[in-house]
Amino acid sequence: MILRRTAPVTLLAVSAVALAGCAGTGSAEGSEKAPIVASTDVYASLAQALVGDATEVVAVIDDAGQDPHGYEASARDRLLVQDATLVIENGGGYDGFMDELIGEDAAVVTAVEYAHDFPGNEGHGAEASDDAAHEEHAEGEEHAEGEEHAEGEEHEGHDHIEGFNEHVWYDAHTMIHLVGALAEEIGHELPDLVDAGELEANRDALIAELEGLEGRLEALHTAHEGEGVFLTEPIGGYLAAAAGLSDVTPEGFAESVEEGQDVPPATLLDATRVIEAGDAAVILVNAQTGGAETERVIQAAEGADVPVVELSELLGDGQSYIDWMGANVDALEEALAG
């Protein structure tokens, strides 16, 4: 069976929280000022689901044709982000353009800091970041990230971190911790704008939906643990790991593709051999990027009757994060079902 999925993916049934998650999300080009600004529509969707109709959350990037890795911010982007009370970024080198945009008074939530494998969190889980954030606000200290940006220093963790996969929005467990932290920041920074009771209810509903996605991936883990996955880029790493899949990608292939470098001929040959040998049960590719090497892998997969699942950096038109990630899990379930 060949499964080739292109963005935007088919929408799932949308819950009330999911609808709230996409209703107010806009782009930097369409809004002049918003109290909450996110680097991409992925994080804007999660924040919008938390605040509901209380205010608009705006994304700097919400066009699937744009690659956040190399995005060049505009003057309007700068004004938008600098005027925000709360800024949400991915960090880890993914959306480095945000470094020069964040105002000195903004509270900043950095998603990678809630990942269990983020440097410093190993062995402690994402809970360590949650605890640190809680203690900081409890003591009434100035937001550390705001201080760093105010001094014009480079924010730790914004450069690409060797060995760390910055695509943390594909990890439902990390997003559960991030949502908890976002809810606390929103309550702390915008108490007059967002009703505390509604915020709490929205948080609990959103976390329940994320836990539902996590449960589906755990079921895949039970059924398919140890089966091979080929990753043309690191983007699908967290999703594959949650499903219990074993990475059979030749060393250096995914990193070369992500960085826009040519894959060495010997590595490309190894890649096609892995696929033709049947070592991979599924191929995960980035639908927004890639080149000749990615196409060669897809061709090899089609020839070997190995399903290909296409992932994306950003949401599809009209989708919430829950819609989008649920459809990704749908596609992975279908591919592994054979």
mmCIF file of N, CA and C in Angstrom, residues 7 10 41 84 87 102 108 177 188 196 229 232 238 242 249 289 308 311 314 331 334:
data_model
loop_
_atom_site.group_PDB
_atom_site.id
_atom_site.type_symbol
_atom_site.label_atom_id
_atom_site.label_comp_id
_atom_site.label_asym_id
_atom_site.label_seq_id
_atom_site.Cartn_x
_atom_site.Cartn_y
_atom_site.Cartn_z
ATOM 1 N N ALA A 7 -0.482 18.241 2.354
ATOM 2 C CA ALA A 7 -1.108 19.263 3.189
ATOM 3 C C ALA A 7 -1.968 20.166 2.310
ATOM 4 N N THR A 10 -6.959 16.257 5.899
ATOM 5 C CA THR A 10 -8.394 16.236 6.146
ATOM 6 C C THR A 10 -8.676 16.558 7.605
ATOM 7 N N ASP A 41 1.761 29.583 13.711
ATOM 8 C CA ASP A 41 0.344 29.319 13.992
ATOM 9 C C ASP A 41 0.125 28.086 14.847
ATOM 10 N N ALA A 84 3.602 43.141 22.145
ATOM 11 C CA ALA A 84 2.894 42.048 22.815
ATOM 12 C C ALA A 84 3.226 41.988 24.300
ATOM 13 N N VAL A 87 4.713 36.575 24.609
ATOM 14 C CA VAL A 87 5.261 36.056 23.353
ATOM 15 C C VAL A 87 5.539 34.567 23.510
ATOM 16 N N ILE A 102 11.618 40.488 20.136
ATOM 17 C CA ILE A 102 10.936 40.482 21.428
ATOM 18 C C ILE A 102 11.263 41.735 22.240
ATOM 19 N N VAL A 108 7.967 35.786 28.049
ATOM 20 C CA VAL A 108 8.284 34.891 26.935
ATOM 21 C C VAL A 108 8.162 33.447 27.385
ATOM 22 N N HIS A 177 2.629 19.897 28.855
ATOM 23 C CA HIS A 177 3.344 20.738 29.817
ATOM 24 C C HIS A 177 3.375 22.195 29.369
ATOM 25 N N HIS A 188 -1.272 35.178 34.695
ATOM 26 C CA HIS A 188 -0.387 36.111 35.393
ATOM 27 C C HIS A 188 -0.271 37.442 34.668
ATOM 28 N N ALA A 196 -10.440 33.985 34.749
ATOM 29 C CA ALA A 196 -9.665 32.893 35.331
ATOM 30 C C ALA A 196 -10.397 31.559 35.254
ATOM 31 N N VAL A 229 11.274 3.042 10.960
ATOM 32 C CA VAL A 229 10.790 4.284 10.360
ATOM 33 C C VAL A 229 11.972 4.985 9.712
ATOM 34 N N THR A 232 13.148 11.460 6.569
ATOM 35 C CA THR A 232 13.931 12.276 5.643
ATOM 36 C C THR A 232 14.425 13.549 6.318
ATOM 37 N N TYR A 238 9.775 12.897 17.048
ATOM 38 C CA TYR A 238 8.998 12.714 18.276
ATOM 39 C C TYR A 238 7.755 11.860 18.027
ATOM 40 N N ALA A 242 7.083 8.261 19.863
ATOM 41 C CA ALA A 242 5.885 8.030 20.664
ATOM 42 C C ALA A 242 5.133 6.792 20.187
ATOM 43 N N THR A 249 17.041 5.393 9.610
ATOM 44 C CA THR A 249 17.618 6.341 8.658
ATOM 45 C C THR A 249 19.138 6.309 8.748
ATOM 46 N N THR A 289 9.364 21.058 2.716
ATOM 47 C CA THR A 289 10.747 21.220 2.283
ATOM 48 C C THR A 289 11.196 19.931 1.602
ATOM 49 N N VAL A 308 4.190 6.276 2.620
ATOM 50 C CA VAL A 308 4.833 7.564 2.889
ATOM 51 C C VAL A 308 3.819 8.483 3.554
ATOM 52 N N LEU A 311 4.418 15.160 6.588
ATOM 53 C CA LEU A 311 4.181 16.044 7.722
ATOM 54 C C LEU A 311 4.461 17.481 7.291
ATOM 55 N N LEU A 314 3.705 23.757 9.637
ATOM 56 C CA LEU A 314 2.632 24.643 10.073
ATOM 57 C C LEU A 314 1.275 23.989 9.863
ATOM 58 N N ALA A 331 -3.010 9.482 9.857
ATOM 59 C CA ALA A 331 -2.214 9.051 8.719
ATOM 60 C C ALA A 331 -1.179 7.996 9.132
ATOM 61 N N GLU A 334 -2.989 4.677 9.728
ATOM 62 C CA GLU A 334 -3.356 4.038 8.460
ATOM 63 C C GLU A 334 -2.127 3.411 7.805
#
